[in-house]
Short mmCIF file of C-alpha atoms and ligand atoms in Angstrom, two decimals:
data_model
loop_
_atom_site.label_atom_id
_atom_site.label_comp_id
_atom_site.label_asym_id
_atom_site.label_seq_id
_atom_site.Cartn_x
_atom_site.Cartn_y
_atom_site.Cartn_z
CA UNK A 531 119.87 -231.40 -190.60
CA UNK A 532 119.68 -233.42 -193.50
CA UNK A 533 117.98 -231.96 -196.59
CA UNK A 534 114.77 -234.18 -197.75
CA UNK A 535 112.39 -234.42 -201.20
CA UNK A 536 108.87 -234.04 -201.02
CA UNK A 537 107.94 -235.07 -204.88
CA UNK A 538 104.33 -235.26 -206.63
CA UNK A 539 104.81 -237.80 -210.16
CA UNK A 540 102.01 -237.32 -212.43
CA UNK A 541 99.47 -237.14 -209.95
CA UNK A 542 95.89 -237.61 -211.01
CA UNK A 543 93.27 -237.31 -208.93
CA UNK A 544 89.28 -236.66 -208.46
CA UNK A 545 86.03 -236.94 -206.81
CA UNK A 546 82.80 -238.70 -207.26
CA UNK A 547 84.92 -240.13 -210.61
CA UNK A 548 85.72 -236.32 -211.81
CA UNK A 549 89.20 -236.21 -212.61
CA UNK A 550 90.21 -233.01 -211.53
CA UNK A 551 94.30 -233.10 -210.82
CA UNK A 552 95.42 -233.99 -214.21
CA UNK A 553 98.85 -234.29 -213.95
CA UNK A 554 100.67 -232.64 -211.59
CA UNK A 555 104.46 -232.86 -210.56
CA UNK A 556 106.44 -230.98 -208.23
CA UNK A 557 109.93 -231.47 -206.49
CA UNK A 558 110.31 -229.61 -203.34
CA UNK A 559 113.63 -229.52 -201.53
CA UNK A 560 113.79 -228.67 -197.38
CA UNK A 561 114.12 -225.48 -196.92
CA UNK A 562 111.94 -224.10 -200.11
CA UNK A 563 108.74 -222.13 -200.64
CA UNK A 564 106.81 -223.19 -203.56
CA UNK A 565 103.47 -221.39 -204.00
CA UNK A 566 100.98 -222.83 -206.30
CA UNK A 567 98.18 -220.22 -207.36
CA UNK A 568 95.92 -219.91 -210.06
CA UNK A 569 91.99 -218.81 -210.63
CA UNK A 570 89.19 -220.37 -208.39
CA UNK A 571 88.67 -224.27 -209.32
CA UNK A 572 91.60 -225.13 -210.79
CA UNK A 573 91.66 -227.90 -208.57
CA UNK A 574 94.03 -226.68 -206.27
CA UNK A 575 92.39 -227.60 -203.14
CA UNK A 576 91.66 -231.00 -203.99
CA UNK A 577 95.65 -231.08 -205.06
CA UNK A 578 96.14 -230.85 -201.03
CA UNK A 579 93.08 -233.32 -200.19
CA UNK A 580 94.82 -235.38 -201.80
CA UNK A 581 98.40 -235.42 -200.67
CA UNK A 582 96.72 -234.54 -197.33
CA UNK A 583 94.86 -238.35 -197.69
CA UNK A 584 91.38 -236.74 -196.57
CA UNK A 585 88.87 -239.34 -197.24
CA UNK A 586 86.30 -239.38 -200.20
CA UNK A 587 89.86 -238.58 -202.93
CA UNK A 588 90.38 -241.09 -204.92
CA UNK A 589 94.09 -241.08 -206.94
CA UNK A 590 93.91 -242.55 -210.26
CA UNK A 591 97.58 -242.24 -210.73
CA UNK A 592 100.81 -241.42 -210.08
CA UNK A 593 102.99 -240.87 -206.73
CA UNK A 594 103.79 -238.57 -203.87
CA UNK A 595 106.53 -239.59 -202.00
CA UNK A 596 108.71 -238.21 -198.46
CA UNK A 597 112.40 -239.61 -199.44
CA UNK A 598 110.97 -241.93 -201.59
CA UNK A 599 108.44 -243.32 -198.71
CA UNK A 600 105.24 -243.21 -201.14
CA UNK A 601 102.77 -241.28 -199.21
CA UNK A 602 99.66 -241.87 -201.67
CA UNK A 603 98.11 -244.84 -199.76
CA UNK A 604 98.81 -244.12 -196.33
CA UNK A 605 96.28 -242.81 -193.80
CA UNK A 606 96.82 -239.07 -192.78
CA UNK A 607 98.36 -239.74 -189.54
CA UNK A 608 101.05 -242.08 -191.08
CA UNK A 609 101.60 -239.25 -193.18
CA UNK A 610 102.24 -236.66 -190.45
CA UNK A 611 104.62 -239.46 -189.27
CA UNK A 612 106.76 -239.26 -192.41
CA UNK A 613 107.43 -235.51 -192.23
CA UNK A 614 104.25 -234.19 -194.10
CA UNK A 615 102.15 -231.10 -191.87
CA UNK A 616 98.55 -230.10 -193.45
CA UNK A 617 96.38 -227.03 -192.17
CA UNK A 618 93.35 -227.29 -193.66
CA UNK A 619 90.98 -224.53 -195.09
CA UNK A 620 88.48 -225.19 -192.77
CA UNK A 621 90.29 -226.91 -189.39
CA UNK A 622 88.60 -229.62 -188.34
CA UNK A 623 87.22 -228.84 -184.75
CA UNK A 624 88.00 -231.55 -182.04
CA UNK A 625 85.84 -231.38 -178.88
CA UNK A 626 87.33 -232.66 -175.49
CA UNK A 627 91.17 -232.64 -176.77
CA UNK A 628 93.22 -230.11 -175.72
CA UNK A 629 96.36 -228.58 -177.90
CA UNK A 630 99.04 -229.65 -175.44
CA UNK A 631 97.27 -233.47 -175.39
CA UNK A 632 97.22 -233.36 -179.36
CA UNK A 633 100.73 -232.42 -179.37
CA UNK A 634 101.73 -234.55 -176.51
CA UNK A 635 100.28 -237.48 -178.71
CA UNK A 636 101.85 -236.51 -181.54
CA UNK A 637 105.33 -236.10 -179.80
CA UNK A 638 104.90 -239.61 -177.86
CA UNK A 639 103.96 -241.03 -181.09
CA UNK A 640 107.61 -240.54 -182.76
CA UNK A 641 109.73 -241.38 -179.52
CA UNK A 642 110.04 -237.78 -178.15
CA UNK A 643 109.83 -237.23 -175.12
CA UNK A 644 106.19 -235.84 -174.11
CA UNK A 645 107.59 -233.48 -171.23
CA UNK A 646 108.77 -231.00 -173.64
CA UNK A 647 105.43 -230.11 -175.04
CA UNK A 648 104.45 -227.87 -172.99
CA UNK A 649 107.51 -225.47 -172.69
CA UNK A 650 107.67 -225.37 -176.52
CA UNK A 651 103.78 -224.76 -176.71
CA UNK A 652 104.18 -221.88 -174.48
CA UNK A 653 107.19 -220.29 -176.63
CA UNK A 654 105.28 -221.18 -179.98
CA UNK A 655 102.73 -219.25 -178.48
CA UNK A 656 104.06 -215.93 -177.65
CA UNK A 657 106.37 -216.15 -180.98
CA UNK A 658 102.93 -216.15 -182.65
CA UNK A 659 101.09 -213.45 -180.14
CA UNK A 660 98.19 -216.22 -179.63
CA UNK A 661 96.85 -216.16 -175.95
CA UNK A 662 97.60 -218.63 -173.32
CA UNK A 663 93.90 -219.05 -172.52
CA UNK A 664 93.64 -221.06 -175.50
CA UNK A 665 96.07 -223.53 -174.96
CA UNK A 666 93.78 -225.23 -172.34
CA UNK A 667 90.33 -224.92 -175.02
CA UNK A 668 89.36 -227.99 -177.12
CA UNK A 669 91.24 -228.05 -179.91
CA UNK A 670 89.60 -225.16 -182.31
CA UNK A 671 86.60 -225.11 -180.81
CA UNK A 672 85.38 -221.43 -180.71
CA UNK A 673 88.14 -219.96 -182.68
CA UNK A 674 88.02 -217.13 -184.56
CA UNK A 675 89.81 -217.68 -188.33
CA UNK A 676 92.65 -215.86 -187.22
CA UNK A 677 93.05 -217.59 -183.92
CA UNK A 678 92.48 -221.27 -185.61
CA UNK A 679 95.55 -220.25 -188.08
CA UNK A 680 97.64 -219.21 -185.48
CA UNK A 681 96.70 -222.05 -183.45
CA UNK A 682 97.57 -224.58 -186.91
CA UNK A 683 100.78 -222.13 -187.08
CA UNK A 684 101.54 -223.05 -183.57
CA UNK A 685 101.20 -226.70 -184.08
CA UNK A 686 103.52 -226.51 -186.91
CA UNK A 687 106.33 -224.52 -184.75
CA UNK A 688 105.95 -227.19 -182.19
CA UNK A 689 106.36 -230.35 -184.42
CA UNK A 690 108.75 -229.29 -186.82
CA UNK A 691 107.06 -231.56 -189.95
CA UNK A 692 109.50 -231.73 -192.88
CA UNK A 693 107.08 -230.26 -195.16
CA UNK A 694 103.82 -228.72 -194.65
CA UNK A 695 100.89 -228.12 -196.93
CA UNK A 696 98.96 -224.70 -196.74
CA UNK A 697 95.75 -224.06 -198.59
CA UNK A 698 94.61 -220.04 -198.30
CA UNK A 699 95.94 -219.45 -195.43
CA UNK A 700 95.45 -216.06 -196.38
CA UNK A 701 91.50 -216.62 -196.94
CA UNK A 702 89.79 -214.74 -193.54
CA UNK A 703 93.39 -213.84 -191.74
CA UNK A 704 93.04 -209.83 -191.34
CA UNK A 705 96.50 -207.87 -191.78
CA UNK A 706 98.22 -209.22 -188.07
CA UNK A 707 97.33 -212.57 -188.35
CA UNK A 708 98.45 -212.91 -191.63
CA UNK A 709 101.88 -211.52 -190.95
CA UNK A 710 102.56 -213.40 -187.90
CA UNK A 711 101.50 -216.60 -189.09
CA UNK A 712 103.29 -215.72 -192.71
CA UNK A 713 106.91 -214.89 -190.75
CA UNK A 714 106.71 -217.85 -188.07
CA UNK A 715 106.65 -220.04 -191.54
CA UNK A 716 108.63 -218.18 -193.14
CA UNK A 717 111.37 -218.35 -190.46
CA UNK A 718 110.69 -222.31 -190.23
CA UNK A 719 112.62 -222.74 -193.71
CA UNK A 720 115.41 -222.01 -192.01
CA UNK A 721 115.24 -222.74 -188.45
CA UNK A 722 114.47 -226.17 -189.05
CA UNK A 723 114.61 -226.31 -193.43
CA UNK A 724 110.76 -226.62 -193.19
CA UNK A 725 109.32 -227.49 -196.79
CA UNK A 726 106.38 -225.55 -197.91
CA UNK A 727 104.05 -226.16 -200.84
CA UNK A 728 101.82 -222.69 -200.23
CA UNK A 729 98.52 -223.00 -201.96
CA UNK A 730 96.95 -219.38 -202.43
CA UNK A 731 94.47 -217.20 -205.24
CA UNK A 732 96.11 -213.84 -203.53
CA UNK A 733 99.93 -212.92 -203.70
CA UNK A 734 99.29 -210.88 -201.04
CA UNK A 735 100.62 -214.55 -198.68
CA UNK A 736 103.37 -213.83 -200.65
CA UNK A 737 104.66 -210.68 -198.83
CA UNK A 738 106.14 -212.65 -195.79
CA UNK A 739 106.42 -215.67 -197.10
CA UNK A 740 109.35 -215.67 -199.77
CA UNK A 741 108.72 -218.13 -202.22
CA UNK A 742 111.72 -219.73 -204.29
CA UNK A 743 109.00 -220.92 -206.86
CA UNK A 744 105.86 -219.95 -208.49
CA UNK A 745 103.54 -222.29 -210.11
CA UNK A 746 99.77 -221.09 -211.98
CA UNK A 747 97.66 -224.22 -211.89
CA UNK A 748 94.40 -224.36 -214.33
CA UNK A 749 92.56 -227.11 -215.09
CA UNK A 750 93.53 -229.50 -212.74
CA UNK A 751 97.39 -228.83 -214.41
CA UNK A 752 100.72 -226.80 -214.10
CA UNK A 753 100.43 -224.35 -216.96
CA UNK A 754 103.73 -222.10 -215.69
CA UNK A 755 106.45 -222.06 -213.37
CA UNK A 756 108.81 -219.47 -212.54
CA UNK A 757 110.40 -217.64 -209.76
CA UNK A 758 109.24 -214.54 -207.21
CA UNK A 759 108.52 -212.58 -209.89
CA UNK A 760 105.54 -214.38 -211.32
CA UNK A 761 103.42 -213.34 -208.45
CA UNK A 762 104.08 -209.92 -209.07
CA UNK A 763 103.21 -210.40 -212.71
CA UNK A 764 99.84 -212.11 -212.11
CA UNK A 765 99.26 -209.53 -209.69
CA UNK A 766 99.21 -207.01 -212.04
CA UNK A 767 97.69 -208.79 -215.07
CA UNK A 768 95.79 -211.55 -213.51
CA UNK A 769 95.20 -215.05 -215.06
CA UNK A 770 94.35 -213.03 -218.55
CA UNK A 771 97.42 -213.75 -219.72
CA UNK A 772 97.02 -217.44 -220.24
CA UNK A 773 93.69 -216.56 -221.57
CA UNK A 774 92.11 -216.95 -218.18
CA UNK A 775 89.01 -215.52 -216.19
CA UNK A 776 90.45 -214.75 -213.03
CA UNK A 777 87.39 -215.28 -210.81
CA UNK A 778 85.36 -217.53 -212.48
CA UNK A 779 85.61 -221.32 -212.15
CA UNK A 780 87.11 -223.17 -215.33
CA UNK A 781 84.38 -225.94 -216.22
CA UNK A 782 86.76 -228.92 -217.01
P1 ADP B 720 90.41 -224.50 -206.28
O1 ADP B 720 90.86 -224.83 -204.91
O2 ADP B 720 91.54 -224.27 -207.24
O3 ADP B 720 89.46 -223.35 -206.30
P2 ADP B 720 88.95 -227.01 -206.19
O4 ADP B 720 89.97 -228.10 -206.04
O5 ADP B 720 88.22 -226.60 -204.98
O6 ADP B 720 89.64 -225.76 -206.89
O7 ADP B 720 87.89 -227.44 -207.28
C1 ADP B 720 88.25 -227.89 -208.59
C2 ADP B 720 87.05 -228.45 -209.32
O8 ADP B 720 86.60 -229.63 -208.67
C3 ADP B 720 85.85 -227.51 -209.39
O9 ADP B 720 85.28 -227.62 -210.68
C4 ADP B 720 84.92 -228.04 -208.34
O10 ADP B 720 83.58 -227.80 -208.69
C5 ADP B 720 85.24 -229.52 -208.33
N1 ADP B 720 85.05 -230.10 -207.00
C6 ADP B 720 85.73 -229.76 -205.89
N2 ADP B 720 85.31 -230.45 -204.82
C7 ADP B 720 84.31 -231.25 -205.27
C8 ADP B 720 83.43 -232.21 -204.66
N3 ADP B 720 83.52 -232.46 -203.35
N4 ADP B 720 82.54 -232.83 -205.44
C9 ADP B 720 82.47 -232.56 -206.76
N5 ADP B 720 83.25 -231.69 -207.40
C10 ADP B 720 84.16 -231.03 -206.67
MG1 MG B 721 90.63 -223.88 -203.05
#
């Protein structure tokens, strides 16, 4: 498989005309785990509305780009198309569409052919300990949180994006969820060199999945970056050693 870029160039971004992404640039390589964490509105959510493309962003500047395809621009499901897999904090529920149509879609859409959906649901599905029964359900609809991660996590196994975007996973997962959705990503890095730009206020996400890189974002910027061991550090010392809160919202 060839090896692909997912890059963010001085990104900045807001809401309502708030900047609140100041800045931001990352270079992600297939295969890596990059985990971005830092205290409760930094902006790190809206950081992944924004690459995501959900409505209401606006970017002010800079560029996010697949390979060089610019991404910043593009609806969400041209996106997807160039390589780029979001679950969201909150997944979006869709009434009357089933996960094997979704997926069937999504395979038809890029030329593959629509008959292997359902064998590679099935095996996603037991890799991931999520129920068969659910397969046939509207797409999230009555999910538990840890059901509507493992059902995301399942989507992901099945399409095999080049990079995917995860924002607190780890927020309502108990202990098994968390761990099998954690190792099915973590073994996507190298099964097929999935990207991942993990988004998290917990290290605990961190267990299973291995990051290469560690970046604290505050105030809507990239104030360190380091490797595995940052995690542990903030773990034990918080955000106090950048001369931050660690649960209360920086006003920017
Ligand atoms: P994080 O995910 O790091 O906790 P967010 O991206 O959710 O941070 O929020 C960053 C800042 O942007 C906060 O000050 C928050 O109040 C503000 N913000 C987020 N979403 C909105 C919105 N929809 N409208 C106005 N302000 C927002
Ligand atoms: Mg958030």
């Amino acid at each position: 498989m060839t090896s692909s870029t997912f890059k963010v160039s001085g990104l900045r971004a807001g809401i309502l005309g708030k900047e609140i992404v100041k800045g931001i640039d990352l270079e992600i390589h297939s295969g890596q785990v990059h985990a971005i964490m830092g205290p409760n509105g930094s902006g790190k959510s809206t950081l992944s509305h924004v690459l995501m493309g959900r409505p209401g962003y606006e970017v002010i500047s800079g560029s996010a780009t697949i390979d060089g395809i610019e991404l910043l621009g593009m609806p969400i499901w041209q996106r997807a198309q160039a390589g780029l897999f979001i679950a969201l904090q909150y997944p979006i529920e869709v009434p009357g569409v089933s996960l094997e149509n979704a997926l069937g879609e999504a395979f038809a859409a890029r030329g593959q052919d629509r008959s292997m959906v359902y064998e590679k649901v099935l095996a996603e599905a037991k890799r991931l300990d999520f129920d068969e029964k659910f397969l046939s359900r509207s797409l999230n609809v009555d999910l538990s949180g840890g059901e509507k991660k493992r059902n995301e996590t399942l989507q992901l196994g099945v399409l095999e994006p080049k990079f995917a975007i995860l924002d607190e996973i780890d927020s309502g997962l108990d202990i098994d969820a968390l761990r099998d959705v954690s190792r099915r990503i973590e073994a996507a890095t190298t099964e097929f060199s999935l990207g991942v730009l993990a988004i998290t206020h917990y290290s605990r996400l961190l267990k299973e999945l291995k990051p290469d890189v560690i970046h604290v974002m505050a105030g809507g910027k990239i104030i360190d970056t380091g490797g595995p061991e940052l995690a542990d550090k903030l773990e034990k010392t918080g955000y106090s050693a950048y001369g931050l809160k660690d649960e209360e919202p920086i006003v920017i």
